[in-house]
Amino acid sequence: RSTDYGTTYEKLNDKVGLKTILSYLYVCPTNKRKIMLLTDPEVESSLLISSDEGATYQKYRLNFYIHSLLFHPKQEDWILAYSQDQKLFSSVEFGRRWLLLHEGVAPNRFYWSIMGSGREPDLVHLEAKTVDGHSQYITCKMQNCSEATRNKPFPGYIDHNSLIVQDDYVFVQLTSGGRPHYYVSYRRNAFAQMKLPKYSLPKDMHVISTDENQVFAAVQEWNQNDTYNLYISDTQGVYFTLALENVKSSQGLEGNVMIDLYEVAGIKGMFLANKKIDNQVKTFITYNKGRDWSLLQAPDTDLRGNPVHCLLPYCSLHLHLKVSENPYTSGNIASRDTAPSIIVASGNIGTELSDSDISMFVSSDAGNTWRQIFEEEHSVLYLDQGGVLVAMKHTSLPIRHLWLSFDEGKSWSKYSFTSLPLFVDGVLGEPGEETLIMTVFGHFNHRSEWQLVKVDYKSIFDRRCAEEDYRPWQLHSQGEACIMGAKRIYRKRKSEKKCMQGKYAGAMTSEPCVCTEADFDCDYGYERHSNGQCLPAFWYNPSSVSKDCSLGQSYLNSTGYRKIVSNNCTDGVRERYTAKPQQCPGKAPQGLRIITSDGKLTAEQGHNVTFLVQLEEGDLQRSLIQVDFGDGIAVSYANLSSTEDGIKHIYQNVGIFRVTILVENSLGSDNAVLYLHVTCPLEHVHLSLPFVTTKNKEVNATAVLWPSQVGTLTYVWWFGNNTEPLITLEGSITFTFSVEGMNTITVQVSAGNTILQDTKTIAVYEQFQSLRLSFSPNLDDYNPDIPEWRRDISRVVKRALVEAIGISSKHILVAVLPGLPTSAELFILPYQDTTGEHKRTAADLEQISETLIQKLNQNLVYFELKPGVRILVHAAHLAA
């Protein structure tokens, strides 16, 4: 532990326990004095808690193993802990006591309820699995998450690992019909389906940002594999318009999707993106959140001052946009909120982005112009609000020098930071507004311990900056000063002044601009054409007004344009481009649909089924709705708004029901039909067929079901070794066998999501004899009349017959029949030995049957059912 920025260290082994093995360290984000250490779970499960910046610790044992922690962003003592067995715990005492909130919580799908209003700070959002494996979105208080107090804001189930809670928005995904559908809740209101252009047909979606009351999302569409399209929403997060197509994506180390998009820190609405064009990847920049994009102008000269011949749009600067997930190493690009104009990145000059010939570039005017600063990759740290830039070479070799710039990267000086060359593992800039200290850690050789090198730049400055050391700097985009509807002027230190800046002051002034066409994006359903106009897409009908629009009310009629949400422009063309209120026209119902709430065409007998009514056009408030459920029951509603939560109905019988709906008003009517299959669960299938049949003779097979009425069924029949089944809608079939021997028949019965099957064996011969058997009446007392019992008794009777007359068991087949009194069928078969000879003739079969009857009549065939219970087998009658 060091309290002097790494100059000296105090050993803490005795304070945490000499034998304690630590696995992780957490610092409370709202109170840096509070620290939490986790022990190695393979040794013990404990927490070590400090309230004095790690000077002293208290140890608390846990009855669960922590996988990750989530601190509350405002309340310093509130923590959520996720265990290795998917349980979520909460603490209001900085980990000293824990309460189990919920089990079966999805990894990383739990959130604090943080919104601009700050209401319900103790509400927790989580995604949890139900007993049957489905996922649900649940909210509850951090100190009370019982079944009675939980809320389920989204009706029904959601896709696994799809819950996202970010700022004022909640997102979930629900896949139906093979397509994912995305839903959003704004400020915890009811969920609405997110509206992308009609034929985007998304395969995947990632929320990029939700700040400034707007959603920026990356969507992979049906025809994309390694690219995503960027979309931007209205305030509610419902209606999305295209911002940029074909942004490059790649797979991260853990299989996560990484999109080549970078939000520049310190300047709202500024992004860099790598776009794929004709198999080439090029870097584009936007200053207005995706409304306009342009290529990056390459530097005029290279590192040696030689002119660079690079003409837009054929040649430009391209940057690598990956951000490091490791806090001790820098990524390919860096910017800071406290240094809003400075961007440092690795890249190349040419026709496309390349992984070779990588150099380092810096911009000190927010991406308008760039300078080459190194010919190899370097890690760059920002110190003193960007007043000092520190660069260290990316190399696997040991180094002893670093580079410093005091003029935003225009010039660099070489400094030695260690006497012996050091293999650098990482660099860490000290947190805080005024520090000029960095720590380099690494090792002198592969066998040495870690070395920490503290580098303090305070001595370079002899004073703090005064007002006269600064100059105003206006943010612009290639000379255009109005960005996002405002002129923003920042305060920059003059490049020739060498003083310490200290605390960041932010933008000096910001004044609104007069609105121009450039401040407006295309509205939902509209596309920008080459002349700059926003015109309706082929799939969009601008005349279809909102379904909530009722005669006598008004609605906002789009001009085809919408102001970018966080744009601050005033007056100018704002009036012309802003949607105008208009009186709602009376319209006849049109585009009526009726669906079930889960999108399925099946329902279960005796359970609620919810029907949803959808209408593209028509006056909802003044329409009469009539619904006929097809089972003799019908209902009527005075207006469609009363059916917003769905129309519920319970079917008492199974079958296919024709559900019809009629919506009418004074201007016309429309109707729709849905055919609903009502079923009950299929519990058992029994295949009924003869045990033995004659060759080339028709045989009937029947699938007997329990319960007998389960609704619409499909039967799949498999015969012997046939690879192609027979599929029927009837539960009985007839068939013939042309080859002698034992054959199997399998029937599979499909009812909804359930498939059950039964398999039976049938013997096929040209000739055979059969004999009905009866038993001592006391056998009925032990007959439960189930298939397993009948199979066991058949085996016992067969063994008794074989022993009584001394013939091969291959000659006879016994089948105990269902029902009472207990009876059985005995089949005498013309068994043929393995050589194909000595096949029994009809006379042989006759002789065997006579011998059997004789033994049966003499009461010589019997078996012991249990100690003291003997069962005699009798002959009933003979058949051929």
mmCIF file of C-alpha atoms in Angstrom, residues 119-361:
data_model
loop_
_atom_site.group_PDB
_atom_site.id
_atom_site.type_symbol
_atom_site.label_atom_id
_atom_site.label_comp_id
_atom_site.label_asym_id
_atom_site.label_seq_id
_atom_site.Cartn_x
_atom_site.Cartn_y
_atom_site.Cartn_z
ATOM 1 C CA ARG A 119 -36.782 7.678 -8.232
ATOM 2 C CA GLU A 120 -36.691 4.239 -6.600
ATOM 3 C CA PRO A 121 -32.902 4.052 -6.144
ATOM 4 C CA ASP A 122 -33.255 0.709 -4.318
ATOM 5 C CA LEU A 123 -35.022 -1.016 -7.216
ATOM 6 C CA VAL A 124 -33.109 -3.882 -8.848
ATOM 7 C CA HIS A 125 -33.713 -5.093 -12.406
ATOM 8 C CA LEU A 126 -32.776 -8.672 -13.221
ATOM 9 C CA GLU A 127 -33.301 -11.478 -15.710
ATOM 10 C CA ALA A 128 -34.080 -14.816 -14.065
ATOM 11 C CA LYS A 129 -34.944 -18.324 -15.197
ATOM 12 C CA THR A 130 -38.276 -19.923 -14.333
ATOM 13 C CA VAL A 131 -38.598 -23.533 -13.143
ATOM 14 C CA ASP A 132 -39.286 -24.688 -16.712
ATOM 15 C CA GLY A 133 -36.207 -22.933 -18.110
ATOM 16 C CA HIS A 134 -37.771 -19.768 -19.555
ATOM 17 C CA SER A 135 -36.358 -16.284 -18.883
ATOM 18 C CA GLN A 136 -38.303 -13.415 -17.313
ATOM 19 C CA TYR A 137 -37.634 -9.744 -16.640
ATOM 20 C CA ILE A 138 -38.174 -9.048 -12.916
ATOM 21 C CA THR A 139 -37.891 -5.943 -10.733
ATOM 22 C CA CYS A 140 -37.888 -5.874 -6.943
ATOM 23 C CA LYS A 141 -36.592 -3.898 -3.958
ATOM 24 C CA MET A 142 -33.064 -4.749 -2.878
ATOM 25 C CA GLN A 143 -34.203 -5.643 0.653
ATOM 26 C CA ASN A 144 -37.432 -7.443 -0.283
ATOM 27 C CA CYS A 145 -37.631 -9.642 -3.368
ATOM 28 C CA SER A 146 -40.318 -12.105 -2.304
ATOM 29 C CA GLU A 147 -42.762 -13.558 -4.829
ATOM 30 C CA ALA A 148 -45.439 -11.163 -3.606
ATOM 31 C CA THR A 149 -43.339 -8.020 -4.086
ATOM 32 C CA ARG A 150 -41.764 -8.847 -7.454
ATOM 33 C CA ASN A 151 -42.940 -7.106 -10.587
ATOM 34 C CA LYS A 152 -42.773 -8.432 -14.142
ATOM 35 C CA PRO A 153 -42.794 -5.289 -16.320
ATOM 36 C CA PHE A 154 -42.670 -7.250 -19.594
ATOM 37 C CA PRO A 155 -45.650 -9.578 -20.147
ATOM 38 C CA GLY A 156 -44.519 -13.138 -20.814
ATOM 39 C CA TYR A 157 -41.071 -14.593 -21.370
ATOM 40 C CA ILE A 158 -37.998 -13.021 -22.987
ATOM 41 C CA ASP A 159 -35.003 -14.499 -24.813
ATOM 42 C CA HIS A 160 -32.087 -15.703 -22.672
ATOM 43 C CA ASN A 161 -29.456 -13.041 -21.904
ATOM 44 C CA SER A 162 -31.400 -10.232 -23.576
ATOM 45 C CA LEU A 163 -32.248 -7.794 -20.731
ATOM 46 C CA ILE A 164 -30.420 -4.440 -20.909
ATOM 47 C CA VAL A 165 -31.123 -1.547 -18.501
ATOM 48 C CA GLN A 166 -29.332 1.647 -19.501
ATOM 49 C CA ASP A 167 -30.164 5.197 -18.379
ATOM 50 C CA ASP A 168 -33.870 5.838 -19.072
ATOM 51 C CA TYR A 169 -34.284 2.754 -21.257
ATOM 52 C CA VAL A 170 -34.966 -0.953 -20.753
ATOM 53 C CA PHE A 171 -34.505 -3.364 -23.671
ATOM 54 C CA VAL A 172 -35.596 -6.996 -24.099
ATOM 55 C CA GLN A 173 -35.639 -9.429 -27.000
ATOM 56 C CA LEU A 174 -38.306 -11.999 -27.877
ATOM 57 C CA THR A 175 -37.873 -14.454 -30.754
ATOM 58 C CA SER A 176 -40.993 -15.762 -32.485
ATOM 59 C CA GLY A 177 -41.394 -17.351 -35.877
ATOM 60 C CA GLY A 178 -37.614 -17.622 -36.121
ATOM 61 C CA ARG A 179 -37.181 -13.828 -35.999
ATOM 62 C CA PRO A 180 -35.962 -11.741 -33.059
ATOM 63 C CA HIS A 181 -38.229 -8.858 -32.040
ATOM 64 C CA TYR A 182 -36.869 -6.040 -29.871
ATOM 65 C CA TYR A 183 -38.871 -4.118 -27.268
ATOM 66 C CA VAL A 184 -38.061 -0.930 -25.380
ATOM 67 C CA SER A 185 -39.440 0.800 -22.297
ATOM 68 C CA TYR A 186 -38.714 4.514 -21.924
ATOM 69 C CA ARG A 187 -38.652 5.883 -18.366
ATOM 70 C CA ARG A 188 -40.087 2.573 -17.129
ATOM 71 C CA ASN A 189 -43.354 2.993 -19.082
ATOM 72 C CA ALA A 190 -45.051 0.173 -21.009
ATOM 73 C CA PHE A 191 -42.917 -1.709 -23.529
ATOM 74 C CA ALA A 192 -43.246 -0.936 -27.231
ATOM 75 C CA GLN A 193 -41.797 -2.869 -30.146
ATOM 76 C CA MET A 194 -38.781 -1.093 -31.640
ATOM 77 C CA LYS A 195 -39.494 -0.034 -35.219
ATOM 78 C CA LEU A 196 -36.678 -0.466 -37.706
ATOM 79 C CA PRO A 197 -37.175 0.033 -41.449
ATOM 80 C CA LYS A 198 -39.615 -2.672 -42.553
ATOM 81 C CA TYR A 199 -37.178 -4.905 -44.408
ATOM 82 C CA SER A 200 -34.107 -4.612 -42.222
ATOM 83 C CA LEU A 201 -35.123 -7.996 -40.684
ATOM 84 C CA PRO A 202 -32.481 -7.924 -37.917
ATOM 85 C CA LYS A 203 -30.471 -10.974 -36.843
ATOM 86 C CA ASP A 204 -28.674 -9.221 -33.990
ATOM 87 C CA MET A 205 -28.704 -5.871 -32.186
ATOM 88 C CA HIS A 206 -26.313 -4.060 -29.822
ATOM 89 C CA VAL A 207 -27.145 -0.866 -27.947
ATOM 90 C CA ILE A 208 -24.209 1.526 -28.468
ATOM 91 C CA SER A 209 -25.342 4.475 -26.340
ATOM 92 C CA THR A 210 -28.457 5.849 -24.647
ATOM 93 C CA ASP A 211 -27.285 9.265 -23.534
ATOM 94 C CA GLU A 212 -29.018 12.543 -24.447
ATOM 95 C CA ASN A 213 -32.473 10.849 -24.559
ATOM 96 C CA GLN A 214 -31.732 8.869 -27.689
ATOM 97 C CA VAL A 215 -30.761 5.300 -28.563
ATOM 98 C CA PHE A 216 -27.818 4.620 -30.861
ATOM 99 C CA ALA A 217 -27.895 0.950 -31.950
ATOM 100 C CA ALA A 218 -25.905 -1.389 -34.211
ATOM 101 C CA VAL A 219 -28.076 -3.857 -36.126
ATOM 102 C CA GLN A 220 -26.954 -6.860 -38.160
ATOM 103 C CA GLU A 221 -29.491 -7.304 -40.915
ATOM 104 C CA TRP A 222 -30.566 -10.474 -42.704
ATOM 105 C CA ASN A 223 -28.002 -10.076 -45.517
ATOM 106 C CA GLN A 224 -24.978 -9.134 -43.357
ATOM 107 C CA ASN A 225 -22.283 -11.389 -41.887
ATOM 108 C CA ASP A 226 -19.281 -9.296 -40.801
ATOM 109 C CA THR A 227 -20.874 -5.839 -40.765
ATOM 110 C CA TYR A 228 -23.586 -3.965 -38.860
ATOM 111 C CA ASN A 229 -25.750 -0.968 -39.709
ATOM 112 C CA LEU A 230 -25.991 1.962 -37.273
ATOM 113 C CA TYR A 231 -29.449 3.280 -36.390
ATOM 114 C CA ILE A 232 -30.545 6.240 -34.285
ATOM 115 C CA SER A 233 -33.906 6.588 -32.524
ATOM 116 C CA ASP A 234 -36.426 9.153 -31.431
ATOM 117 C CA THR A 235 -36.632 10.105 -27.732
ATOM 118 C CA GLN A 236 -38.869 7.144 -26.872
ATOM 119 C CA GLY A 237 -36.397 4.697 -28.431
ATOM 120 C CA VAL A 238 -39.110 3.272 -30.694
ATOM 121 C CA TYR A 239 -38.645 4.670 -34.229
ATOM 122 C CA PHE A 240 -35.177 4.140 -35.765
ATOM 123 C CA THR A 241 -33.593 5.647 -38.858
ATOM 124 C CA LEU A 242 -30.389 4.633 -40.616
ATOM 125 C CA ALA A 243 -27.207 6.491 -39.627
ATOM 126 C CA LEU A 244 -24.470 4.456 -41.378
ATOM 127 C CA GLU A 245 -24.392 1.195 -43.322
ATOM 128 C CA ASN A 246 -21.903 -1.692 -43.244
ATOM 129 C CA VAL A 247 -19.779 -0.899 -40.193
ATOM 130 C CA LYS A 248 -17.079 -3.552 -39.756
ATOM 131 C CA SER A 249 -17.456 -6.054 -36.904
ATOM 132 C CA SER A 250 -15.265 -8.814 -35.485
ATOM 133 C CA GLN A 251 -15.261 -11.489 -32.782
ATOM 134 C CA GLY A 252 -13.636 -10.719 -29.442
ATOM 135 C CA LEU A 253 -11.515 -13.190 -27.463
ATOM 136 C CA GLU A 254 -14.552 -14.421 -25.512
ATOM 137 C CA GLY A 255 -16.802 -14.691 -28.585
ATOM 138 C CA ASN A 256 -18.342 -11.255 -28.022
ATOM 139 C CA VAL A 257 -19.125 -9.047 -31.012
ATOM 140 C CA MET A 258 -16.873 -5.994 -31.420
ATOM 141 C CA ILE A 259 -18.135 -3.208 -33.674
ATOM 142 C CA ASP A 260 -15.618 -0.800 -35.206
ATOM 143 C CA LEU A 261 -17.248 2.327 -33.807
ATOM 144 C CA TYR A 262 -15.619 4.800 -31.407
ATOM 145 C CA GLU A 263 -17.367 7.586 -29.481
ATOM 146 C CA VAL A 264 -14.966 10.488 -29.062
ATOM 147 C CA ALA A 265 -14.820 11.575 -25.416
ATOM 148 C CA GLY A 266 -15.596 15.174 -24.514
ATOM 149 C CA ILE A 267 -17.577 16.078 -27.669
ATOM 150 C CA LYS A 268 -21.203 14.933 -27.770
ATOM 151 C CA GLY A 269 -22.345 13.504 -31.086
ATOM 152 C CA MET A 270 -18.839 12.803 -32.429
ATOM 153 C CA PHE A 271 -18.077 9.255 -33.597
ATOM 154 C CA LEU A 272 -15.501 7.470 -35.746
ATOM 155 C CA ALA A 273 -16.507 4.321 -37.652
ATOM 156 C CA ASN A 274 -14.852 1.834 -39.984
ATOM 157 C CA LYS A 275 -17.142 1.177 -42.917
ATOM 158 C CA LYS A 276 -16.782 -1.666 -45.409
ATOM 159 C CA ILE A 277 -17.094 -0.539 -49.045
ATOM 160 C CA ASP A 278 -16.455 -3.079 -51.830
ATOM 161 C CA ASN A 279 -14.332 -5.263 -49.506
ATOM 162 C CA GLN A 280 -12.270 -2.262 -48.407
ATOM 163 C CA VAL A 281 -12.507 -0.835 -44.877
ATOM 164 C CA LYS A 282 -12.382 2.968 -44.623
ATOM 165 C CA THR A 283 -12.624 5.274 -41.578
ATOM 166 C CA PHE A 284 -15.408 7.881 -41.441
ATOM 167 C CA ILE A 285 -16.139 10.658 -38.935
ATOM 168 C CA THR A 286 -19.392 12.320 -37.855
ATOM 169 C CA TYR A 287 -19.918 15.399 -35.671
ATOM 170 C CA ASN A 288 -23.736 15.220 -35.598
ATOM 171 C CA LYS A 289 -24.450 11.701 -34.326
ATOM 172 C CA GLY A 290 -24.544 10.038 -37.713
ATOM 173 C CA ARG A 291 -26.469 12.582 -39.762
ATOM 174 C CA ASP A 292 -23.393 13.251 -41.955
ATOM 175 C CA TRP A 293 -20.230 11.208 -42.369
ATOM 176 C CA SER A 294 -16.946 12.080 -44.111
ATOM 177 C CA LEU A 295 -13.550 10.488 -44.713
ATOM 178 C CA LEU A 296 -10.529 11.664 -42.685
ATOM 179 C CA GLN A 297 -8.150 14.044 -44.403
ATOM 180 C CA ALA A 298 -4.623 12.566 -44.349
ATOM 181 C CA PRO A 299 -1.744 14.687 -42.974
ATOM 182 C CA ASP A 300 -0.044 17.041 -45.447
ATOM 183 C CA THR A 301 3.409 15.755 -44.499
ATOM 184 C CA ASP A 302 4.920 12.657 -43.002
ATOM 185 C CA LEU A 303 7.106 12.371 -39.911
ATOM 186 C CA ARG A 304 10.174 13.649 -41.784
ATOM 187 C CA GLY A 305 8.387 16.615 -43.293
ATOM 188 C CA ASN A 306 8.031 15.090 -46.764
ATOM 189 C CA PRO A 307 4.733 15.949 -48.559
ATOM 190 C CA VAL A 308 2.027 13.264 -48.517
ATOM 191 C CA HIS A 309 0.122 12.941 -51.802
ATOM 192 C CA CYS A 310 -3.287 11.682 -50.688
ATOM 193 C CA LEU A 311 -6.370 13.033 -52.440
ATOM 194 C CA LEU A 312 -9.911 12.511 -51.106
ATOM 195 C CA PRO A 313 -11.967 10.409 -51.709
ATOM 196 C CA TYR A 314 -9.434 8.049 -53.323
ATOM 197 C CA CYS A 315 -6.980 8.241 -50.446
ATOM 198 C CA SER A 316 -7.520 9.132 -46.787
ATOM 199 C CA LEU A 317 -6.439 8.430 -43.208
ATOM 200 C CA HIS A 318 -7.753 5.190 -41.675
ATOM 201 C CA LEU A 319 -7.681 4.379 -37.949
ATOM 202 C CA HIS A 320 -7.907 1.254 -35.827
ATOM 203 C CA LEU A 321 -10.757 1.802 -33.374
ATOM 204 C CA LYS A 322 -10.367 -1.014 -30.828
ATOM 205 C CA VAL A 323 -10.355 0.123 -27.199
ATOM 206 C CA SER A 324 -8.314 -1.868 -24.697
ATOM 207 C CA GLU A 325 -10.280 -3.839 -22.097
ATOM 208 C CA ASN A 326 -7.116 -3.945 -19.960
ATOM 209 C CA PRO A 327 -6.801 -0.779 -17.811
ATOM 210 C CA TYR A 328 -2.997 -1.090 -17.838
ATOM 211 C CA THR A 329 -2.521 -1.000 -21.611
ATOM 212 C CA SER A 330 -3.849 1.497 -24.109
ATOM 213 C CA GLY A 331 -5.904 0.435 -27.121
ATOM 214 C CA ASN A 332 -5.589 1.609 -30.710
ATOM 215 C CA ILE A 333 -7.340 4.924 -30.024
ATOM 216 C CA ALA A 334 -7.680 7.272 -27.040
ATOM 217 C CA SER A 335 -9.509 10.507 -26.134
ATOM 218 C CA ARG A 336 -10.507 12.108 -22.810
ATOM 219 C CA ASP A 337 -13.461 14.139 -21.542
ATOM 220 C CA THR A 338 -11.000 16.602 -20.005
ATOM 221 C CA ALA A 339 -9.091 17.063 -23.289
ATOM 222 C CA PRO A 340 -11.954 17.358 -25.769
ATOM 223 C CA SER A 341 -9.994 18.256 -28.897
ATOM 224 C CA ILE A 342 -7.158 15.709 -28.663
ATOM 225 C CA ILE A 343 -7.441 12.265 -30.307
ATOM 226 C CA VAL A 344 -4.512 9.829 -30.542
ATOM 227 C CA ALA A 345 -4.826 6.691 -32.694
ATOM 228 C CA SER A 346 -2.901 4.125 -34.701
ATOM 229 C CA GLY A 347 -3.611 3.708 -38.399
ATOM 230 C CA ASN A 348 -2.362 4.185 -41.936
ATOM 231 C CA ILE A 349 -2.700 6.403 -44.990
ATOM 232 C CA GLY A 350 -4.039 4.901 -48.212
ATOM 233 C CA THR A 351 -7.110 3.537 -49.953
ATOM 234 C CA GLU A 352 -8.142 1.282 -47.027
ATOM 235 C CA LEU A 353 -7.389 0.304 -43.431
ATOM 236 C CA SER A 354 -4.388 -1.992 -43.164
ATOM 237 C CA ASP A 355 -2.899 -4.181 -40.445
ATOM 238 C CA SER A 356 0.604 -3.462 -41.731
ATOM 239 C CA ASP A 357 2.604 -0.215 -41.953
ATOM 240 C CA ILE A 358 0.867 1.065 -38.806
ATOM 241 C CA SER A 359 1.838 4.541 -37.573
ATOM 242 C CA MET A 360 0.614 6.789 -34.745
ATOM 243 C CA PHE A 361 -1.421 9.923 -35.508
#
